mmCIF file of C-alpha atoms in Angstrom:
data_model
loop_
_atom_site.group_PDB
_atom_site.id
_atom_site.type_symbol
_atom_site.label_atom_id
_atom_site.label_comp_id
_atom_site.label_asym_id
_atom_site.label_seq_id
_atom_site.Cartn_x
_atom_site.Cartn_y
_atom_site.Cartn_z
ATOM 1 C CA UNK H 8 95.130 122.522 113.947
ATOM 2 C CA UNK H 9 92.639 122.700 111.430
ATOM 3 C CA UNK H 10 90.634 119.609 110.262
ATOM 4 C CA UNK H 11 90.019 118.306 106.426
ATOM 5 C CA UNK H 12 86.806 119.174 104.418
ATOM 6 C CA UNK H 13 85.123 115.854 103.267
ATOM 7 C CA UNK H 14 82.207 115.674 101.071
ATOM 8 C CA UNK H 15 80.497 112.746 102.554
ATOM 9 C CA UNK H 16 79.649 109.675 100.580
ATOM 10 C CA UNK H 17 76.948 106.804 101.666
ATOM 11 C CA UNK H 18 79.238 103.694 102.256
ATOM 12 C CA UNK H 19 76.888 101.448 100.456
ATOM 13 C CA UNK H 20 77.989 103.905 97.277
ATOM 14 C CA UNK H 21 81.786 103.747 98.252
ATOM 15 C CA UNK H 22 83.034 100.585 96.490
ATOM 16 C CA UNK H 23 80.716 101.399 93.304
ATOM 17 C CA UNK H 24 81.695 105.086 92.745
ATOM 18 C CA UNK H 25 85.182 104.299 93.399
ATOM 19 C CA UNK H 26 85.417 101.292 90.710
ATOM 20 C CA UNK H 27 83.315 103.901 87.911
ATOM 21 C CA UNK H 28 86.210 106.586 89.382
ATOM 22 C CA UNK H 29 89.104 104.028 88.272
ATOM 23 C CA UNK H 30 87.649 103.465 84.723
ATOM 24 C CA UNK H 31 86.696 106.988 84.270
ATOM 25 C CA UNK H 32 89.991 107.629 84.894
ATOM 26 C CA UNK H 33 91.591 105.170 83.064
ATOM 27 C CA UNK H 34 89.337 105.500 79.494
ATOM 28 C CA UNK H 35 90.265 109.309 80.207
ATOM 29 C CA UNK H 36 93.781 108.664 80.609
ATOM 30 C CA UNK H 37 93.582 106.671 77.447
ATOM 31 C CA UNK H 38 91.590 109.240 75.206
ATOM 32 C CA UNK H 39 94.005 112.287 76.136
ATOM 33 C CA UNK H 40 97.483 110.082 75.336
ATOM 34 C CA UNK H 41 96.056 109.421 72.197
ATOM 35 C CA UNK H 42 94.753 112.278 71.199
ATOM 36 C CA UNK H 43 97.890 114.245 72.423
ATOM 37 C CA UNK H 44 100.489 111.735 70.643
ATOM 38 C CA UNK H 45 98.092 112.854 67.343
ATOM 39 C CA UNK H 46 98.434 116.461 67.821
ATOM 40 C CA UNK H 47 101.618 118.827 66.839
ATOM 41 C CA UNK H 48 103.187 120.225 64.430
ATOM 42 C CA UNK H 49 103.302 116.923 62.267
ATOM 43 C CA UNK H 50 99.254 116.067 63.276
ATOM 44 C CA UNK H 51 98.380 112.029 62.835
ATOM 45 C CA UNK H 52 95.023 110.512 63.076
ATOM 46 C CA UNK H 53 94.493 108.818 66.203
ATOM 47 C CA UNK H 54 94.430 105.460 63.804
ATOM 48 C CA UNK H 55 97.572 106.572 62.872
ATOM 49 C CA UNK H 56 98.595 107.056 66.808
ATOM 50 C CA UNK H 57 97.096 103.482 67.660
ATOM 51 C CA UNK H 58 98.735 101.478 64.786
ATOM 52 C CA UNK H 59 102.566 103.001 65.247
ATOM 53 C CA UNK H 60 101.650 101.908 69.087
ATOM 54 C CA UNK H 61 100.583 98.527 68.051
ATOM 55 C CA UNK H 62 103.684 97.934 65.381
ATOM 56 C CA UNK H 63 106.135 99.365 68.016
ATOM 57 C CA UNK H 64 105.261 96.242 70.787
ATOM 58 C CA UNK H 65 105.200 93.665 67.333
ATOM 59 C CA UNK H 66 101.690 93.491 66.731
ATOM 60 C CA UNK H 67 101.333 94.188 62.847
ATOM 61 C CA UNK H 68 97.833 96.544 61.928
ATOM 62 C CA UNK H 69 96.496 98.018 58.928
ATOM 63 C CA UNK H 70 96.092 101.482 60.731
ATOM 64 C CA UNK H 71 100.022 101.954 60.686
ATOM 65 C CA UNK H 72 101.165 105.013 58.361
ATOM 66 C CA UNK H 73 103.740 104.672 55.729
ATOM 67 C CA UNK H 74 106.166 106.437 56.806
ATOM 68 C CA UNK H 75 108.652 106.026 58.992
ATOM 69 C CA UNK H 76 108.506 109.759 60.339
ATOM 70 C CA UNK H 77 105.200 108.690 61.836
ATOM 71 C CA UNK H 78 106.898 106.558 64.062
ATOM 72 C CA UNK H 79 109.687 108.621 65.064
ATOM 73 C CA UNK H 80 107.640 111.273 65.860
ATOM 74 C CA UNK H 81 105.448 109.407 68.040
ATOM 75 C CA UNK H 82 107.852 107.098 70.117
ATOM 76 C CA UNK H 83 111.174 109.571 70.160
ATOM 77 C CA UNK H 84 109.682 113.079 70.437
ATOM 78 C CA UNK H 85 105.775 112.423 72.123
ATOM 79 C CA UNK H 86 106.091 109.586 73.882
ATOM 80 C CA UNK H 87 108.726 109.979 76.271
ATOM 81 C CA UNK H 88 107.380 113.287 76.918
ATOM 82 C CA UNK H 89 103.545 112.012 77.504
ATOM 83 C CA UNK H 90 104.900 108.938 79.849
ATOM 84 C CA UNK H 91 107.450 111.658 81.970
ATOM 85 C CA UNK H 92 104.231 113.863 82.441
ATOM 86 C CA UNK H 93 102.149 111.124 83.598
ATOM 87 C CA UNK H 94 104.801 110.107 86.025
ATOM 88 C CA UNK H 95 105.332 113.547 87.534
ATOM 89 C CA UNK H 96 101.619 114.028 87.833
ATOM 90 C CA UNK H 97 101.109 110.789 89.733
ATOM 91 C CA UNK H 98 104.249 111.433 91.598
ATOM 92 C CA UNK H 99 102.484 115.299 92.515
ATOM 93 C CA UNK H 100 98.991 113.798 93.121
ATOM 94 C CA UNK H 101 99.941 111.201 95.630
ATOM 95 C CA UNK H 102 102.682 113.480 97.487
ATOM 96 C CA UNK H 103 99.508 115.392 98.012
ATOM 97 C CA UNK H 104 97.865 113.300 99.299
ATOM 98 C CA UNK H 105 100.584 111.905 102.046
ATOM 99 C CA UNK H 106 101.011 115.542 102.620
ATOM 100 C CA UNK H 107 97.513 116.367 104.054
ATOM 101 C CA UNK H 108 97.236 112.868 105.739
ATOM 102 C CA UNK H 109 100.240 113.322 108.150
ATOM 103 C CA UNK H 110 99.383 117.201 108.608
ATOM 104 C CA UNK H 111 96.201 117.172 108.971
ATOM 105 C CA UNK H 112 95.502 119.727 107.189
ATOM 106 C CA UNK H 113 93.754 120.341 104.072
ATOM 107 C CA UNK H 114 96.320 123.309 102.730
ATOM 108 C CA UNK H 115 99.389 121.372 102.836
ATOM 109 C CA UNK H 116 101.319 119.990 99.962
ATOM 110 C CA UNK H 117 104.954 119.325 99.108
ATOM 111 C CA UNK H 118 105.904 122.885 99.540
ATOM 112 C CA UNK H 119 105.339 123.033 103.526
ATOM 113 C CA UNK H 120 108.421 121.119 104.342
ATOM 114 C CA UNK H 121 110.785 122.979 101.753
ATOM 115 C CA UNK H 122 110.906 120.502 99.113
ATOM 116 C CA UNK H 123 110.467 122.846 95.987
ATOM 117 C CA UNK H 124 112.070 125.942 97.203
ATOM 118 C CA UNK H 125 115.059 123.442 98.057
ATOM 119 C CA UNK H 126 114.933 122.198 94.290
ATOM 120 C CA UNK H 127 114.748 125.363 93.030
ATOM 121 C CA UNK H 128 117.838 126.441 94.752
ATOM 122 C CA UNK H 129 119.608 123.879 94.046
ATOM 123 C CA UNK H 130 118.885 124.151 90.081
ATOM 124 C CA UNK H 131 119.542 128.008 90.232
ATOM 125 C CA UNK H 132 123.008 126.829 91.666
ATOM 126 C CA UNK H 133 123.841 124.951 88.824
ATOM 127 C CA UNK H 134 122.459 127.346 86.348
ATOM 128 C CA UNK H 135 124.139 130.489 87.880
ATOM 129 C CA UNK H 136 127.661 128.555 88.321
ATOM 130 C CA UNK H 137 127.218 127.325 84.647
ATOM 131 C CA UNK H 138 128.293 123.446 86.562
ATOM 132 C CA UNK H 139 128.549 120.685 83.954
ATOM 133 C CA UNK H 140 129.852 117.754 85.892
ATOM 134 C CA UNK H 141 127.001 115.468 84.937
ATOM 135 C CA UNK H 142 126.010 117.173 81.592
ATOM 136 C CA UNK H 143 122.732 117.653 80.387
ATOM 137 C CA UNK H 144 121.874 116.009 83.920
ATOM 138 C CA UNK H 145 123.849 118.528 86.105
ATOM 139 C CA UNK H 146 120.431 120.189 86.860
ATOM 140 C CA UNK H 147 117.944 117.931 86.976
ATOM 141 C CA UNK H 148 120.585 116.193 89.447
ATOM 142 C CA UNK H 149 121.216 119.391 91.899
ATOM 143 C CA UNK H 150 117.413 120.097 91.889
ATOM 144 C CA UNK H 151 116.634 116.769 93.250
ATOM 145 C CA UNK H 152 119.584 117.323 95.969
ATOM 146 C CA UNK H 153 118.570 120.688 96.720
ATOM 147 C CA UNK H 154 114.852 119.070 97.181
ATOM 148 C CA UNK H 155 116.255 116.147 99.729
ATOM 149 C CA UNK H 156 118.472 118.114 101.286
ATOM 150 C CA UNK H 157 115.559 120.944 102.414
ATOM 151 C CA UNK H 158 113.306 118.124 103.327
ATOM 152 C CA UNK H 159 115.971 116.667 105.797
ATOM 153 C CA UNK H 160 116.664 120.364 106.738
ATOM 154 C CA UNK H 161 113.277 121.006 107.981
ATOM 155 C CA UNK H 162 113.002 117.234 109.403
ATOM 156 C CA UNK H 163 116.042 117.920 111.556
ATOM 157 C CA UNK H 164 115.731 120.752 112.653
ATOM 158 C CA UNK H 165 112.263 120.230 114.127
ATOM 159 C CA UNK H 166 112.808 116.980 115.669
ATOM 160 C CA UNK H 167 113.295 117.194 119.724
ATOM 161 C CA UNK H 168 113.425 114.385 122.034
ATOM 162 C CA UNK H 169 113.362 111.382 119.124
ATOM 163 C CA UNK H 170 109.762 113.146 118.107
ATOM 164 C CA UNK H 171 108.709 116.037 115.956
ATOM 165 C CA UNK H 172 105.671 117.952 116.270
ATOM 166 C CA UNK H 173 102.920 119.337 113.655
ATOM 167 C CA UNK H 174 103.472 122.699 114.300
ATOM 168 C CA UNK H 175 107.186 122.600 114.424
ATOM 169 C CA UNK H 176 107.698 121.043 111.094
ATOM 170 C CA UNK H 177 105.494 123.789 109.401
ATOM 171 C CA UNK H 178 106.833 126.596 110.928
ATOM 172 C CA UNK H 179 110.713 125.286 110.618
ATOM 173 C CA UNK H 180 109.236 124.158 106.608
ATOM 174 C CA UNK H 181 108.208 128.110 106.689
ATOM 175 C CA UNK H 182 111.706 129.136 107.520
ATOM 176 C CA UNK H 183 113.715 126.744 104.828
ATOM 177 C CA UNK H 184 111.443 128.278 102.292
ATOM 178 C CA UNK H 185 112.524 131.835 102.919
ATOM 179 C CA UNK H 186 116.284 130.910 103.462
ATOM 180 C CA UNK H 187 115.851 128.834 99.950
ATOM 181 C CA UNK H 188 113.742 131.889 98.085
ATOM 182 C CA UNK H 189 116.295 134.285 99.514
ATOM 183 C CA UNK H 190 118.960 132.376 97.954
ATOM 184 C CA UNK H 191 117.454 132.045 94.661
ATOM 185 C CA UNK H 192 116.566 135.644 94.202
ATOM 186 C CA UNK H 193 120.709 135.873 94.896
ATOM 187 C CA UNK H 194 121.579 133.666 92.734
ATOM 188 C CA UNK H 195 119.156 134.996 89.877
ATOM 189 C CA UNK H 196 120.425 138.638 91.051
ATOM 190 C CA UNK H 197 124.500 137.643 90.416
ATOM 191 C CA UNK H 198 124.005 135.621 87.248
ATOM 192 C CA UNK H 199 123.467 136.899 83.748
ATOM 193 C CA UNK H 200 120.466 137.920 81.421
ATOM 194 C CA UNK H 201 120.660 134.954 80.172
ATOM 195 C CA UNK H 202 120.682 132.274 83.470
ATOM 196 C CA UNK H 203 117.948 134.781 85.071
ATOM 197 C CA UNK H 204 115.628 133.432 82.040
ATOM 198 C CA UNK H 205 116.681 129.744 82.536
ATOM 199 C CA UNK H 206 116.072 130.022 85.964
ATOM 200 C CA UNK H 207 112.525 131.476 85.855
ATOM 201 C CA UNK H 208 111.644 129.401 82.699
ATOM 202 C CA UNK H 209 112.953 126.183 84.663
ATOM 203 C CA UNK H 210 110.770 127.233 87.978
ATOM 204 C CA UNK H 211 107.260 127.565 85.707
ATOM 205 C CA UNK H 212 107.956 123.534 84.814
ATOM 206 C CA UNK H 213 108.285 122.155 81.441
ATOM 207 C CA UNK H 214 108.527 118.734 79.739
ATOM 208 C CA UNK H 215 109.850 119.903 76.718
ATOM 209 C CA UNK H 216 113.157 117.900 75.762
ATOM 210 C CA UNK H 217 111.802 114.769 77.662
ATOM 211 C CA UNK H 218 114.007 111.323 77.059
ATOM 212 C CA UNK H 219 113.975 107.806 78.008
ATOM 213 C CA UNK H 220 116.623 108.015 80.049
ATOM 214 C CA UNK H 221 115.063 110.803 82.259
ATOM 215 C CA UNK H 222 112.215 108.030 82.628
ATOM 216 C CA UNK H 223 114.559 105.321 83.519
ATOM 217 C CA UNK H 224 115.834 107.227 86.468
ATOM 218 C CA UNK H 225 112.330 108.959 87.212
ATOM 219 C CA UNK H 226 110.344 105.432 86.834
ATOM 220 C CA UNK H 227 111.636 103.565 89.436
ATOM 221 C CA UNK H 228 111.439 106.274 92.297
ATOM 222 C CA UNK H 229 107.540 107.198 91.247
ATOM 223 C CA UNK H 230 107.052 103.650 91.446
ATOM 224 C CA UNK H 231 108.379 103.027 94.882
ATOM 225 C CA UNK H 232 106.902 106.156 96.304
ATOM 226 C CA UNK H 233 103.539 105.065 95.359
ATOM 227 C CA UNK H 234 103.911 101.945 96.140
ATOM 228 C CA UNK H 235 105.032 102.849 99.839
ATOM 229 C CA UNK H 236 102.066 105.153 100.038
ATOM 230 C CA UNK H 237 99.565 101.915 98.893
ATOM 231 C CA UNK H 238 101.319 99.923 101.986
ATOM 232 C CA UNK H 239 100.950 102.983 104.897
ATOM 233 C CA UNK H 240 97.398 103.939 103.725
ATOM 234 C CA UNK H 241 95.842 101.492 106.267
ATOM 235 C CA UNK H 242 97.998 103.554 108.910
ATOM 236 C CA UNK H 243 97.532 106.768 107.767
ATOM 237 C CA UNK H 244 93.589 106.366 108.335
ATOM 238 C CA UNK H 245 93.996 105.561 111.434
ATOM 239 C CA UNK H 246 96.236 108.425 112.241
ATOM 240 C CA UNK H 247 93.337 110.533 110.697
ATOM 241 C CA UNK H 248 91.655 110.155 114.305
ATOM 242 C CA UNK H 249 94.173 111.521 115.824
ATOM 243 C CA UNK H 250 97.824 110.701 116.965
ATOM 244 C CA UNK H 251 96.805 109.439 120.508
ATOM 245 C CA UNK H 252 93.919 107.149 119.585
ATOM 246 C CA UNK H 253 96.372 105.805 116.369
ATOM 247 C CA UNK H 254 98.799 105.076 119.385
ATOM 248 C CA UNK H 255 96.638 103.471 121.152
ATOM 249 C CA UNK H 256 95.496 101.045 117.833
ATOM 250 C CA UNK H 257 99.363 100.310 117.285
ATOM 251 C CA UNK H 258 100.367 102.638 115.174
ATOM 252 C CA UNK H 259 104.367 103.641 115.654
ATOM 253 C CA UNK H 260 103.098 107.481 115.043
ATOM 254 C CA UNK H 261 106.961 108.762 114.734
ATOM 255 C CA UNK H 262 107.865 105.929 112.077
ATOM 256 C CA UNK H 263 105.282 106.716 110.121
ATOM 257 C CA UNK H 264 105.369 110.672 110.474
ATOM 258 C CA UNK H 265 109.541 109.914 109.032
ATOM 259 C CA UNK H 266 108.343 107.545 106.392
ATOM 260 C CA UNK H 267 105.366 110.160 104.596
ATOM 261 C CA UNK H 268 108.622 112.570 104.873
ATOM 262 C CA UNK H 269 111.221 110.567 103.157
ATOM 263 C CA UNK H 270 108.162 108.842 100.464
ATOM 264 C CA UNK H 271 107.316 113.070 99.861
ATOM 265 C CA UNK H 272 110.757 113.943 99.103
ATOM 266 C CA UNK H 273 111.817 111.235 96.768
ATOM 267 C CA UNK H 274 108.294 111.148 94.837
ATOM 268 C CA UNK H 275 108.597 115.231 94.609
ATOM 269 C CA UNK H 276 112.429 115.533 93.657
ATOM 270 C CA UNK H 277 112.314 112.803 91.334
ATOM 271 C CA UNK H 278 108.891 114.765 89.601
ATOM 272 C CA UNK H 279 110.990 118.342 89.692
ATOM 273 C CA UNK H 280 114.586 117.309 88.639
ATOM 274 C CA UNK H 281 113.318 116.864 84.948
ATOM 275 C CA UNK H 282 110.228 118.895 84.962
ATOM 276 C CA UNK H 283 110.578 121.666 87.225
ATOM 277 C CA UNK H 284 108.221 123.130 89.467
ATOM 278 C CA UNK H 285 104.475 122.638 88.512
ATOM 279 C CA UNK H 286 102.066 123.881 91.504
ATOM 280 C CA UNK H 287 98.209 123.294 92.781
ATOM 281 C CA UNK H 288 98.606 119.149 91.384
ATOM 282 C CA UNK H 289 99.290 117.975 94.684
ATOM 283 C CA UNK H 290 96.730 120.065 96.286
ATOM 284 C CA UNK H 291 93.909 120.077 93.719
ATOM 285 C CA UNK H 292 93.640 116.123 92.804
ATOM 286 C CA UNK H 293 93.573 114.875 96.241
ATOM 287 C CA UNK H 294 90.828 117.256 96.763
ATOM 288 C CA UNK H 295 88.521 116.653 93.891
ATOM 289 C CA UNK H 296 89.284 112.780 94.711
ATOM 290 C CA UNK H 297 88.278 112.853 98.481
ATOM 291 C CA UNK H 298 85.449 114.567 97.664
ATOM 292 C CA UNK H 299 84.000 112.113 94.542
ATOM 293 C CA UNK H 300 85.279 108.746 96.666
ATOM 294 C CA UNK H 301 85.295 109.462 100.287
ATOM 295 C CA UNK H 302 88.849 109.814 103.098
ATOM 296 C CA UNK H 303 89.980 106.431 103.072
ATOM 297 C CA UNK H 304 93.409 106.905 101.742
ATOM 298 C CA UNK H 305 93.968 103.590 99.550
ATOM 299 C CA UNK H 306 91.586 104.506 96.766
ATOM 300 C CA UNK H 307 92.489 107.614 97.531
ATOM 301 C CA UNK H 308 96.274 106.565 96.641
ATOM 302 C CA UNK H 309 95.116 105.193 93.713
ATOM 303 C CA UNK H 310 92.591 107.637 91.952
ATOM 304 C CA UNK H 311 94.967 110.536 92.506
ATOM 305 C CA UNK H 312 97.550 108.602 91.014
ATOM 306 C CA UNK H 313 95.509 108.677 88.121
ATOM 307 C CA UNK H 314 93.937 112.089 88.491
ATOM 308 C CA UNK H 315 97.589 113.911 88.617
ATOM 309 C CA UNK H 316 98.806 111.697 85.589
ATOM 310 C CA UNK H 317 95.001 112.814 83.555
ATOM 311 C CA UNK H 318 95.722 116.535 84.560
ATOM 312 C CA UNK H 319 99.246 116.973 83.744
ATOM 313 C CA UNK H 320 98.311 114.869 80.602
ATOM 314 C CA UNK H 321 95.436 117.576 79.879
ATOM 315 C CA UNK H 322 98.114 120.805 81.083
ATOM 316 C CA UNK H 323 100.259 119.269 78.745
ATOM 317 C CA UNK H 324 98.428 118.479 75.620
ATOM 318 C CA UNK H 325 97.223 122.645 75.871
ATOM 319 C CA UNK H 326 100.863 123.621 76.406
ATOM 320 C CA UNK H 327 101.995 122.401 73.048
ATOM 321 C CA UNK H 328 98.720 123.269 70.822
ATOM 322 C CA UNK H 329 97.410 126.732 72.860
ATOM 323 C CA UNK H 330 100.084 128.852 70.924
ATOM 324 C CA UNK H 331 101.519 127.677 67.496
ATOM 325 C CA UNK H 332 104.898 126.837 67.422
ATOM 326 C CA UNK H 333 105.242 128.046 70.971
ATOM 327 C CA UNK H 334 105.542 125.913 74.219
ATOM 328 C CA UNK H 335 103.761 127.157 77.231
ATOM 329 C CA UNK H 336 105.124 126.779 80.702
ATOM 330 C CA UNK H 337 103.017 123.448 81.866
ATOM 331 C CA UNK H 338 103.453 125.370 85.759
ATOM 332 C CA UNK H 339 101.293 127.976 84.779
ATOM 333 C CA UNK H 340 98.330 126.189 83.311
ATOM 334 C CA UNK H 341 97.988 123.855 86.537
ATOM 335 C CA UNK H 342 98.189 127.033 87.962
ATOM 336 C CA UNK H 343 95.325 128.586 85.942
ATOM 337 C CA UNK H 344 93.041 125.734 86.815
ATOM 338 C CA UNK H 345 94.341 125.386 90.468
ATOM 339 C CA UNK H 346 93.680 129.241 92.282
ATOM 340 C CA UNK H 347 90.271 129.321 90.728
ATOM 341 C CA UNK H 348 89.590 125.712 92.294
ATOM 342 C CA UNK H 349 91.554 126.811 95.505
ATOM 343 C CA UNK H 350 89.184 129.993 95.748
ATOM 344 C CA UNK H 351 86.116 127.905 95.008
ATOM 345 C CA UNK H 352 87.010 125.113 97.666
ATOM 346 C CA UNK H 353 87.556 128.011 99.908
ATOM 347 C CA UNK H 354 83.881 129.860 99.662
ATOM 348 C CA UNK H 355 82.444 126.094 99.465
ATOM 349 C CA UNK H 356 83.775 125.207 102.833
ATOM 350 C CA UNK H 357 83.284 128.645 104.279
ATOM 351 C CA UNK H 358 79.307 128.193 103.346
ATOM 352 C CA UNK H 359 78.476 124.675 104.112
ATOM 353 C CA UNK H 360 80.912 124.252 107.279
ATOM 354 C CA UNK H 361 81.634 127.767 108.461
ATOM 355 C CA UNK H 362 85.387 127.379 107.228
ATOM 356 C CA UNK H 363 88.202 124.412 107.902
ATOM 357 C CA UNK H 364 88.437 125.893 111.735
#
């Protein structure tokens, strides 16, 4: 098994870099909703942004526009958009980060144990079959099905003796994922021109068409998976030394191992089933975060919360303005930023640590 790459950090410097992380963060978070609510087809001054924002919670300012297009614009069309963006990046960021606690391993994400390949089928199923039983949510609602059901595939199947081993779970994760891609290329292969396009458009990710009732359902289950991670981050750094010695300090290794499974699969099929697959969050934020604050998983929790929110935020903002009149696949921008990042974490470790063996 292969052990993480940490960039380390004075403790003494810990608690300060961390709190100037957070507001970073935060005033970045800030700047890019703004700006991004401004900036479309119908463009408003970020006065303009900030005063519909004030009226809309009852607080009356000067900077509010005229007219009343203004504020549908923002708070039907941009809004619920921006806010399902920043709760599938978060929701990425942090599966990430439970991901390479409780493997280990610096490579693993939310796609070892099945999880996207299992949404993907299960979308391509509903596409393919043309299935309307729950509408416009008849996909979103099989993709996050497909998603648990892989996860408790690969979970099952591993598990021996009331344990589950490392090893087991990646190589039985390796097998879902081929059983899943072989039975998407099917189902692309027997459906039509037409459902081959919504399939491949719907597995580069999109928030186009985003609406408060897709956050309704997707708010909640962010907010418990994160929430869950905050309360096992304590645990998971002890498991960081190793199972034995976390045994040995208490820890109920098993219970957790189950837990960081379940916490993965509903943060990850809650992000997909409106938004589709979008790669390299959950693998790149952690990253960048463990190496600016340090391994303690808490503020590590928290600051790639933030982090995946502030990139999908950015991936976002560039999918709607890159192109006029065109929107970009969000999947393939985070992808565009994450393999040059992969290859450059790669040739860092490689020359200051001889590689991750």
């Amino acid at each position: 098994m292969t052990s993480e790459v940490v960039t380390r950090v004075p403790a003494a410097h810990r608690v300060s870099r961390y709190a100037a992380m957070i507001v970073a963060l935060s005033l970045g978070l800030i700047v890019v909703v703004v700006v991004s609510l401004g900036l479309g087809q119908y463009a408003l001054s970020p006065a303009d942004v900030v005063g519909v924002l004030l009226q809309s919670v009852g607080i009356p300012s000067a900077w509010a526009p005229d007219a009343t297009a203004a504020a549908g614009v923002i708070l039907d069309i941009r809004l619920p958009r921006i806010v399902l963006g920043l709760l599938v990046g978060a929701a990425l960021a942090v599966s990430g980060v439970l991901m390479q606690a409780i493997f280990g391993n610096p490579l693993a994400d939310a796609a070892v144990v099945g999880v996207s390949s299992g949404a993907a089928l299960g979308a391509a199923a509903s596409l393919t079959f043309g299935l309307s039983v729950l509408g416009l949510w008849t996909t979103p609602a099989f993709a996050f099905v497909g998603g648990l059901a892989a996860v408790f595939a690969v979970y099952g199947i591993s598990r021996s003796g009331g344990r589950t081993e490392v090893v087991t779970l990646l190589l039985t994760g390796i097998a879902v994922n081929a059983i899943a891609g072989a039975g998407l290329a099917f189902l692309a292969f027997a459906g039509t021109t037409s459902t081959r396009e919504q399939i491949v458009f719907w597995q580069l990710g999109s928030l186009n068409g985003a609406l408060w009732q897709n956050i309704a359902l997707v708010a909640p289950l962010v907010m418990v998976g994160v929430l869950a991670a905050l309360f096992v981050a304590g645990r998971l750094d002890l498991f960081a030394l190793g199972e034995r010695t976390a045994r040995h300090l208490g820890v109920r290794v098993e219970l957790l191992r189950v837990t960081v499974i379940v916490m993965v699969a509903l943060l990850v099929c809650a992000a997909v089933a409106f938004a589709g697959i979008i790669g390299f969050v959950g693998l790149v934020v952690p990253h960048l975060m463990r190496m600016a604050i340090g391994p303690a998983h808490l503020p590590l929790v928290v600051t790639s919360a933030l982090g995946g929110a502030l990139l999908i935020a950015i991936a976002d903002l560039v999918a709607r303005t890159a192109v006029p009149l065109a929107d970009l696949p969000i999947g393939m921008i985070t992808a565009l930023v994450g393999g040059p990042f992969f290859l450059w974490l790669l040739v860092r470790a490689r020359r200051q640590a001889g590689g991750w063996g």
